[in-house]
């Protein structure tokens, strides 16, 4: 123990400063020698309800990288739930390790026991590196898990609902810029044609949009080029396309100083989490350039809406109905941003924080 204390003092590790930066409530470290489990659960804010957020399994380079990621992602979940009108707080978990080689039933079940120990303050779900089967394993040890298969009373894959919400966000953005939400003839670049991007392409094609796509996965590209007549471009070329709308549906941070200078679109609206490399800097840069940005955590909330529906008793129609509201919500954020002369991301965060503070006052009496 004295070695650990010495190492932490030498590196001047300030965990509480990290937690207080964005006002996190808990950071829980979970360790188990037998299964090799090393996980961190971050609970950001539970004013609106239990913290819900997926478990990401990733081979982080070091512990600081894992802590940084889980703190950042859990905060995003708080805003996503708050702005979507859900009675949920924000949380997230990361398991440190390679999902392809280090995952086992025992490891996932051990993690489930740690989740159980939090007595429902944290509800877990699927994320990058975890699957529906992993959720089934976790469910063997705790009931505080969503994203279970339909055969087990769950909502199944949330991606179709996410895609529908993103589609609503794109249509609202079109309405804002062109006065009509009709996407017929609009040229749309979609980066990443995976689970969400693929469903999104179908909606856009049905409405008569012209599609430009890129991905690492050549098979998926061929599929959509053949099926929907989409034009395939290289991964880096996507930023130089003469398109009306850019829809990032792959990675975070694809909107940065370099790409903003190259993008020719008028709208950015897609599914990826944390699209802006730097929320403040790039939110402002987009405003200065006159590019309308549909906040990611607002328009990709369909997946969370779907798993929330599972938490309160799954109903597919209700999930889609709630995802449809993303259209009006996106327009109201554009209006607020315009009136306050602030970036749309900032306007969305303000609205989310307002709901949390309002409900905090509601909870102030028994
Ligand atoms: P996915 O893994 O099914 O699809 C991502 C696709 O992006 C893959 O086809 C992958 O090959 C491709 N890709 C990866 N790197 C790329 C690159 N550099 N250039 C182009 N393509 C690249 O994931 P998904 O579930 O479709 O999620 C897409 C994004 O949306 C992620 O950022 C995810 O965090 C976010 N999101 C997903 C959901 C959901 O319900 N699945 C909900 C909210 C947010």
mmCIF file of N, CA and C in Angstrom, residues 118-212:
data_model
loop_
_atom_site.group_PDB
_atom_site.id
_atom_site.type_symbol
_atom_site.label_atom_id
_atom_site.label_comp_id
_atom_site.label_asym_id
_atom_site.label_seq_id
_atom_site.Cartn_x
_atom_site.Cartn_y
_atom_site.Cartn_z
ATOM 1 N N UNK A 118 -24.522 -1.744 -6.442
ATOM 2 C CA UNK A 118 -24.894 -0.315 -6.438
ATOM 3 C C UNK A 118 -26.405 -0.129 -6.253
ATOM 4 N N UNK A 119 -27.104 -1.239 -6.068
ATOM 5 C CA UNK A 119 -28.534 -1.202 -5.697
ATOM 6 C C UNK A 119 -29.421 -0.387 -6.631
ATOM 7 N N UNK A 120 -29.104 -0.369 -7.893
ATOM 8 C CA UNK A 120 -29.994 0.311 -8.848
ATOM 9 C C UNK A 120 -29.648 1.763 -9.093
ATOM 10 N N UNK A 121 -28.610 2.262 -8.438
ATOM 11 C CA UNK A 121 -28.206 3.651 -8.721
ATOM 12 C C UNK A 121 -27.605 3.714 -10.130
ATOM 13 N N UNK A 122 -27.049 2.595 -10.575
ATOM 14 C CA UNK A 122 -26.508 2.487 -11.935
ATOM 15 C C UNK A 122 -27.203 1.344 -12.675
ATOM 16 N N UNK A 123 -27.671 1.648 -13.896
ATOM 17 C CA UNK A 123 -28.258 0.616 -14.766
ATOM 18 C C UNK A 123 -27.360 0.510 -15.989
ATOM 19 N N UNK A 124 -26.932 -0.682 -16.308
ATOM 20 C CA UNK A 124 -26.008 -0.827 -17.427
ATOM 21 C C UNK A 124 -26.718 -1.260 -18.719
ATOM 22 N N UNK A 125 -25.994 -1.166 -19.825
ATOM 23 C CA UNK A 125 -26.516 -1.523 -21.155
ATOM 24 C C UNK A 125 -25.318 -1.805 -22.070
ATOM 25 N N UNK A 126 -25.638 -2.148 -23.316
ATOM 26 C CA UNK A 126 -24.606 -2.473 -24.305
ATOM 27 C C UNK A 126 -23.893 -1.208 -24.794
ATOM 28 N N UNK A 127 -22.641 -1.343 -25.152
ATOM 29 C CA UNK A 127 -21.906 -0.241 -25.786
ATOM 30 C C UNK A 127 -20.805 -0.858 -26.643
ATOM 31 N N UNK A 128 -19.892 -0.022 -27.112
ATOM 32 C CA UNK A 128 -18.785 -0.521 -27.935
ATOM 33 C C UNK A 128 -18.057 -1.648 -27.179
ATOM 34 N N UNK A 129 -17.883 -2.774 -27.821
ATOM 35 C CA UNK A 129 -17.139 -3.882 -27.202
ATOM 36 C C UNK A 129 -17.983 -4.813 -26.350
ATOM 37 N N UNK A 130 -19.267 -4.500 -26.167
ATOM 38 C CA UNK A 130 -20.141 -5.429 -25.439
ATOM 39 C C UNK A 130 -21.355 -5.756 -26.322
ATOM 40 N N UNK A 131 -21.982 -6.887 -26.039
ATOM 41 C CA UNK A 131 -23.053 -7.373 -26.904
ATOM 42 C C UNK A 131 -24.304 -7.715 -26.088
ATOM 43 N N UNK A 132 -25.369 -8.045 -26.809
ATOM 44 C CA UNK A 132 -26.606 -8.468 -26.143
ATOM 45 C C UNK A 132 -26.348 -9.701 -25.274
ATOM 46 N N UNK A 133 -25.476 -10.598 -25.752
ATOM 47 C CA UNK A 133 -25.157 -11.801 -24.970
ATOM 48 C C UNK A 133 -24.492 -11.413 -23.643
ATOM 49 N N UNK A 134 -23.615 -10.405 -23.700
ATOM 50 C CA UNK A 134 -22.974 -9.941 -22.453
ATOM 51 C C UNK A 134 -24.028 -9.422 -21.480
ATOM 52 N N UNK A 135 -25.053 -8.746 -22.019
ATOM 53 C CA UNK A 135 -26.112 -8.225 -21.149
ATOM 54 C C UNK A 135 -26.872 -9.395 -20.503
ATOM 55 N N UNK A 136 -27.001 -10.481 -21.267
ATOM 56 C CA UNK A 136 -27.657 -11.673 -20.695
ATOM 57 C C UNK A 136 -26.837 -12.220 -19.533
ATOM 58 N N UNK A 137 -25.499 -12.253 -19.702
ATOM 59 C CA UNK A 137 -24.631 -12.723 -18.603
ATOM 60 C C UNK A 137 -24.769 -11.807 -17.388
ATOM 61 N N UNK A 138 -24.733 -10.504 -17.640
ATOM 62 C CA UNK A 138 -24.842 -9.543 -16.529
ATOM 63 C C UNK A 138 -26.177 -9.736 -15.816
ATOM 64 N N UNK A 139 -27.215 -10.004 -16.614
ATOM 65 C CA UNK A 139 -28.567 -10.193 -16.073
ATOM 66 C C UNK A 139 -28.670 -11.434 -15.164
ATOM 67 N N UNK A 140 -27.705 -12.340 -15.281
ATOM 68 C CA UNK A 140 -27.716 -13.508 -14.391
ATOM 69 C C UNK A 140 -27.340 -13.098 -12.969
ATOM 70 N N UNK A 141 -26.725 -11.927 -12.821
ATOM 71 C CA UNK A 141 -26.255 -11.470 -11.502
ATOM 72 C C UNK A 141 -26.979 -10.226 -11.002
ATOM 73 N N UNK A 142 -27.649 -9.513 -11.898
ATOM 74 C CA UNK A 142 -28.334 -8.291 -11.476
ATOM 75 C C UNK A 142 -29.518 -8.009 -12.400
ATOM 76 N N UNK A 143 -30.524 -7.361 -11.857
ATOM 77 C CA UNK A 143 -31.651 -6.963 -12.713
ATOM 78 C C UNK A 143 -31.441 -5.551 -13.255
ATOM 79 N N UNK A 144 -30.337 -4.886 -12.818
ATOM 80 C CA UNK A 144 -30.115 -3.495 -13.238
ATOM 81 C C UNK A 144 -29.372 -3.447 -14.573
ATOM 82 N N UNK A 145 -30.009 -4.025 -15.594
ATOM 83 C CA UNK A 145 -29.421 -4.071 -16.933
ATOM 84 C C UNK A 145 -30.549 -3.996 -17.960
ATOM 85 N N UNK A 146 -30.310 -3.223 -19.019
ATOM 86 C CA UNK A 146 -31.281 -3.130 -20.121
ATOM 87 C C UNK A 146 -30.553 -3.425 -21.440
ATOM 88 N N UNK A 147 -31.345 -3.506 -22.529
ATOM 89 C CA UNK A 147 -30.735 -3.866 -23.800
ATOM 90 C C UNK A 147 -30.737 -5.379 -23.965
ATOM 91 N N UNK A 148 -31.714 -6.027 -23.303
ATOM 92 C CA UNK A 148 -31.837 -7.488 -23.411
ATOM 93 C C UNK A 148 -32.575 -7.838 -24.704
ATOM 94 N N UNK A 149 -32.400 -9.067 -25.194
ATOM 95 C CA UNK A 149 -33.098 -9.439 -26.430
ATOM 96 C C UNK A 149 -34.620 -9.424 -26.248
ATOM 97 N N UNK A 150 -35.311 -9.280 -27.378
ATOM 98 C CA UNK A 150 -36.783 -9.236 -27.331
ATOM 99 C C UNK A 150 -37.347 -10.520 -26.720
ATOM 100 N N UNK A 151 -36.653 -11.649 -26.969
ATOM 101 C CA UNK A 151 -37.119 -12.939 -26.427
ATOM 102 C C UNK A 151 -37.098 -12.958 -24.899
ATOM 103 N N UNK A 152 -36.357 -12.026 -24.293
ATOM 104 C CA UNK A 152 -36.301 -11.957 -22.830
ATOM 105 C C UNK A 152 -37.101 -10.766 -22.302
ATOM 106 N N UNK A 153 -37.941 -10.206 -23.166
ATOM 107 C CA UNK A 153 -38.778 -9.075 -22.736
ATOM 108 C C UNK A 153 -38.090 -7.733 -22.904
ATOM 109 N N UNK A 154 -36.912 -7.744 -23.546
ATOM 110 C CA UNK A 154 -36.181 -6.491 -23.752
ATOM 111 C C UNK A 154 -36.583 -5.803 -25.045
ATOM 112 N N UNK A 155 -35.875 -4.738 -25.360
ATOM 113 C CA UNK A 155 -36.197 -3.951 -26.551
ATOM 114 C C UNK A 155 -35.344 -4.324 -27.748
ATOM 115 N N UNK A 156 -34.411 -5.268 -27.571
ATOM 116 C CA UNK A 156 -33.551 -5.675 -28.683
ATOM 117 C C UNK A 156 -32.589 -4.575 -29.090
ATOM 118 N N UNK A 157 -32.115 -4.662 -30.315
ATOM 119 C CA UNK A 157 -31.137 -3.708 -30.841
ATOM 120 C C UNK A 157 -31.731 -2.285 -30.897
ATOM 121 N N UNK A 158 -31.125 -1.314 -30.207
ATOM 122 C CA UNK A 158 -31.680 0.040 -30.212
ATOM 123 C C UNK A 158 -31.357 0.845 -31.482
ATOM 124 N N UNK A 159 -30.467 0.324 -32.343
ATOM 125 C CA UNK A 159 -29.992 1.107 -33.494
ATOM 126 C C UNK A 159 -31.103 1.616 -34.429
ATOM 127 N N UNK A 160 -32.145 0.814 -34.733
ATOM 128 C CA UNK A 160 -33.188 1.351 -35.621
ATOM 129 C C UNK A 160 -33.876 2.583 -35.029
ATOM 130 N N UNK A 161 -34.080 2.596 -33.711
ATOM 131 C CA UNK A 161 -34.734 3.759 -33.078
ATOM 132 C C UNK A 161 -33.764 4.950 -33.072
ATOM 133 N N UNK A 162 -32.479 4.657 -32.858
ATOM 134 C CA UNK A 162 -31.475 5.732 -32.925
ATOM 135 C C UNK A 162 -31.497 6.364 -34.320
ATOM 136 N N UNK A 163 -31.508 5.508 -35.352
ATOM 137 C CA UNK A 163 -31.495 6.013 -36.736
ATOM 138 C C UNK A 163 -32.735 6.864 -37.012
ATOM 139 N N UNK A 164 -33.864 6.442 -36.488
ATOM 140 C CA UNK A 164 -35.103 7.207 -36.710
ATOM 141 C C UNK A 164 -34.992 8.600 -36.060
ATOM 142 N N UNK A 165 -34.433 8.645 -34.864
ATOM 143 C CA UNK A 165 -34.244 9.936 -34.185
ATOM 144 C C UNK A 165 -33.280 10.837 -34.951
ATOM 145 N N UNK A 166 -32.206 10.243 -35.473
ATOM 146 C CA UNK A 166 -31.232 11.031 -36.250
ATOM 147 C C UNK A 166 -31.910 11.573 -37.512
ATOM 148 N N UNK A 167 -32.718 10.737 -38.128
ATOM 149 C CA UNK A 167 -33.478 11.146 -39.318
ATOM 150 C C UNK A 167 -34.372 12.352 -38.971
ATOM 151 N N UNK A 168 -35.021 12.301 -37.808
ATOM 152 C CA UNK A 168 -35.854 13.431 -37.358
ATOM 153 C C UNK A 168 -34.997 14.687 -37.188
ATOM 154 N N UNK A 169 -33.802 14.506 -36.623
ATOM 155 C CA UNK A 169 -32.884 15.640 -36.411
ATOM 156 C C UNK A 169 -32.430 16.238 -37.735
ATOM 157 N N UNK A 170 -32.193 15.377 -38.735
ATOM 158 C CA UNK A 170 -31.767 15.852 -40.056
ATOM 159 C C UNK A 170 -32.907 16.637 -40.714
ATOM 160 N N UNK A 171 -34.120 16.113 -40.593
ATOM 161 C CA UNK A 171 -35.263 16.803 -41.211
ATOM 162 C C UNK A 171 -35.495 18.181 -40.542
ATOM 163 N N UNK A 172 -35.348 18.222 -39.214
ATOM 164 C CA UNK A 172 -35.514 19.500 -38.508
ATOM 165 C C UNK A 172 -34.438 20.498 -38.961
ATOM 166 N N UNK A 173 -33.226 19.997 -39.175
ATOM 167 C CA UNK A 173 -32.132 20.873 -39.622
ATOM 168 C C UNK A 173 -32.425 21.423 -41.015
ATOM 169 N N UNK A 174 -32.973 20.556 -41.873
ATOM 170 C CA UNK A 174 -33.336 20.992 -43.228
ATOM 171 C C UNK A 174 -34.405 22.083 -43.152
ATOM 172 N N UNK A 175 -35.362 21.891 -42.291
ATOM 173 C CA UNK A 175 -36.448 22.873 -42.111
ATOM 174 C C UNK A 175 -35.850 24.218 -41.674
ATOM 175 N N UNK A 176 -34.889 24.147 -40.781
ATOM 176 C CA UNK A 176 -34.254 25.364 -40.265
ATOM 177 C C UNK A 176 -33.521 26.120 -41.383
ATOM 178 N N UNK A 177 -32.820 25.364 -42.230
ATOM 179 C CA UNK A 177 -31.964 26.003 -43.235
ATOM 180 C C UNK A 177 -32.718 26.358 -44.514
ATOM 181 N N UNK A 178 -33.549 25.428 -44.999
ATOM 182 C CA UNK A 178 -34.193 25.634 -46.303
ATOM 183 C C UNK A 178 -35.683 25.940 -46.202
ATOM 184 N N UNK A 179 -36.225 25.964 -44.979
ATOM 185 C CA UNK A 179 -37.651 26.283 -44.802
ATOM 186 C C UNK A 179 -38.567 25.109 -45.089
ATOM 187 N N UNK A 180 -38.002 23.984 -45.518
ATOM 188 C CA UNK A 180 -38.800 22.779 -45.769
ATOM 189 C C UNK A 180 -37.986 21.582 -45.297
ATOM 190 N N UNK A 181 -38.676 20.588 -44.725
ATOM 191 C CA UNK A 181 -37.917 19.422 -44.252
ATOM 192 C C UNK A 181 -37.846 18.312 -45.300
ATOM 193 N N UNK A 182 -38.263 18.634 -46.518
ATOM 194 C CA UNK A 182 -38.216 17.641 -47.588
ATOM 195 C C UNK A 182 -36.758 17.408 -48.022
ATOM 196 N N UNK A 183 -36.328 16.166 -47.965
ATOM 197 C CA UNK A 183 -34.920 15.874 -48.273
ATOM 198 C C UNK A 183 -34.709 15.410 -49.715
ATOM 199 N N UNK A 184 -35.770 15.433 -50.500
ATOM 200 C CA UNK A 184 -35.668 14.995 -51.886
ATOM 201 C C UNK A 184 -34.641 15.866 -52.634
ATOM 202 N N UNK A 185 -33.676 15.198 -53.253
ATOM 203 C CA UNK A 185 -32.654 15.908 -54.027
ATOM 204 C C UNK A 185 -31.508 16.452 -53.185
ATOM 205 N N UNK A 186 -31.625 16.394 -51.881
ATOM 206 C CA UNK A 186 -30.527 16.888 -51.030
ATOM 207 C C UNK A 186 -29.370 15.877 -51.077
ATOM 208 N N UNK A 187 -28.153 16.407 -51.125
ATOM 209 C CA UNK A 187 -26.979 15.533 -51.179
ATOM 210 C C UNK A 187 -26.451 15.350 -49.750
ATOM 211 N N UNK A 188 -26.387 14.105 -49.310
ATOM 212 C CA UNK A 188 -26.036 13.831 -47.907
ATOM 213 C C UNK A 188 -24.850 12.861 -47.820
ATOM 214 N N UNK A 189 -23.801 13.284 -47.097
ATOM 215 C CA UNK A 189 -22.626 12.428 -46.908
ATOM 216 C C UNK A 189 -22.753 11.705 -45.568
ATOM 217 N N UNK A 190 -22.737 10.381 -45.619
ATOM 218 C CA UNK A 190 -22.859 9.595 -44.385
ATOM 219 C C UNK A 190 -21.520 8.890 -44.116
ATOM 220 N N UNK A 191 -20.906 9.222 -42.990
ATOM 221 C CA UNK A 191 -19.635 8.602 -42.594
ATOM 222 C C UNK A 191 -19.928 7.448 -41.639
ATOM 223 N N UNK A 192 -19.741 6.221 -42.112
ATOM 224 C CA UNK A 192 -20.022 5.049 -41.274
ATOM 225 C C UNK A 192 -21.395 4.492 -41.592
ATOM 226 N N UNK A 193 -21.399 3.301 -42.245
ATOM 227 C CA UNK A 193 -22.680 2.700 -42.624
ATOM 228 C C UNK A 193 -22.870 1.400 -41.845
ATOM 229 N N UNK A 194 -22.715 1.521 -40.529
ATOM 230 C CA UNK A 194 -22.896 0.366 -39.640
ATOM 231 C C UNK A 194 -24.352 0.236 -39.242
ATOM 232 N N UNK A 195 -24.581 -0.102 -37.969
ATOM 233 C CA UNK A 195 -25.944 -0.388 -37.516
ATOM 234 C C UNK A 195 -26.853 0.844 -37.652
ATOM 235 N N UNK A 196 -26.399 1.992 -37.149
ATOM 236 C CA UNK A 196 -27.241 3.192 -37.228
ATOM 237 C C UNK A 196 -27.185 3.792 -38.642
ATOM 238 N N UNK A 197 -25.964 3.964 -39.163
ATOM 239 C CA UNK A 197 -25.792 4.568 -40.489
ATOM 240 C C UNK A 197 -26.587 3.823 -41.551
ATOM 241 N N UNK A 198 -26.599 2.500 -41.476
ATOM 242 C CA UNK A 198 -27.313 1.691 -42.461
ATOM 243 C C UNK A 198 -28.815 1.956 -42.438
ATOM 244 N N UNK A 199 -29.398 1.947 -41.247
ATOM 245 C CA UNK A 199 -30.845 2.234 -41.144
ATOM 246 C C UNK A 199 -31.142 3.662 -41.595
ATOM 247 N N UNK A 200 -30.237 4.561 -41.267
ATOM 248 C CA UNK A 200 -30.436 5.967 -41.655
ATOM 249 C C UNK A 200 -30.457 6.107 -43.185
ATOM 250 N N UNK A 201 -29.543 5.397 -43.849
ATOM 251 C CA UNK A 201 -29.486 5.455 -45.317
ATOM 252 C C UNK A 201 -30.830 5.076 -45.930
ATOM 253 N N UNK A 202 -31.477 4.077 -45.348
ATOM 254 C CA UNK A 202 -32.770 3.607 -45.894
ATOM 255 C C UNK A 202 -33.808 4.733 -45.820
ATOM 256 N N UNK A 203 -33.865 5.420 -44.666
ATOM 257 C CA UNK A 203 -34.818 6.535 -44.515
ATOM 258 C C UNK A 203 -34.520 7.643 -45.542
ATOM 259 N N UNK A 204 -33.234 7.974 -45.671
ATOM 260 C CA UNK A 204 -32.853 9.096 -46.553
ATOM 261 C C UNK A 204 -33.133 8.753 -48.013
ATOM 262 N N UNK A 205 -32.843 7.508 -48.381
ATOM 263 C CA UNK A 205 -33.057 7.049 -49.765
ATOM 264 C C UNK A 205 -34.549 7.082 -50.102
ATOM 265 N N UNK A 206 -35.355 6.630 -49.155
ATOM 266 C CA UNK A 206 -36.811 6.569 -49.360
ATOM 267 C C UNK A 206 -37.364 7.968 -49.669
ATOM 268 N N UNK A 207 -36.686 8.976 -49.109
ATOM 269 C CA UNK A 207 -37.171 10.332 -49.315
ATOM 270 C C UNK A 207 -36.564 10.999 -50.546
ATOM 271 N N UNK A 208 -35.683 10.288 -51.230
ATOM 272 C CA UNK A 208 -35.140 10.831 -52.480
ATOM 273 C C UNK A 208 -33.853 11.613 -52.325
ATOM 274 N N UNK A 209 -33.136 11.396 -51.195
ATOM 275 C CA UNK A 209 -31.849 12.080 -51.019
ATOM 276 C C UNK A 209 -30.781 11.389 -51.867
ATOM 277 N N UNK A 210 -29.746 12.177 -52.257
ATOM 278 C CA UNK A 210 -28.617 11.596 -53.001
ATOM 279 C C UNK A 210 -27.526 11.280 -51.983
ATOM 280 N N UNK A 211 -27.073 10.028 -51.953
ATOM 281 C CA UNK A 211 -26.206 9.596 -50.856
ATOM 282 C C UNK A 211 -24.746 9.428 -51.266
ATOM 283 N N UNK A 212 -23.854 9.930 -50.406
ATOM 284 C CA UNK A 212 -22.416 9.729 -50.567
ATOM 285 C C UNK A 212 -21.958 9.028 -49.300
#
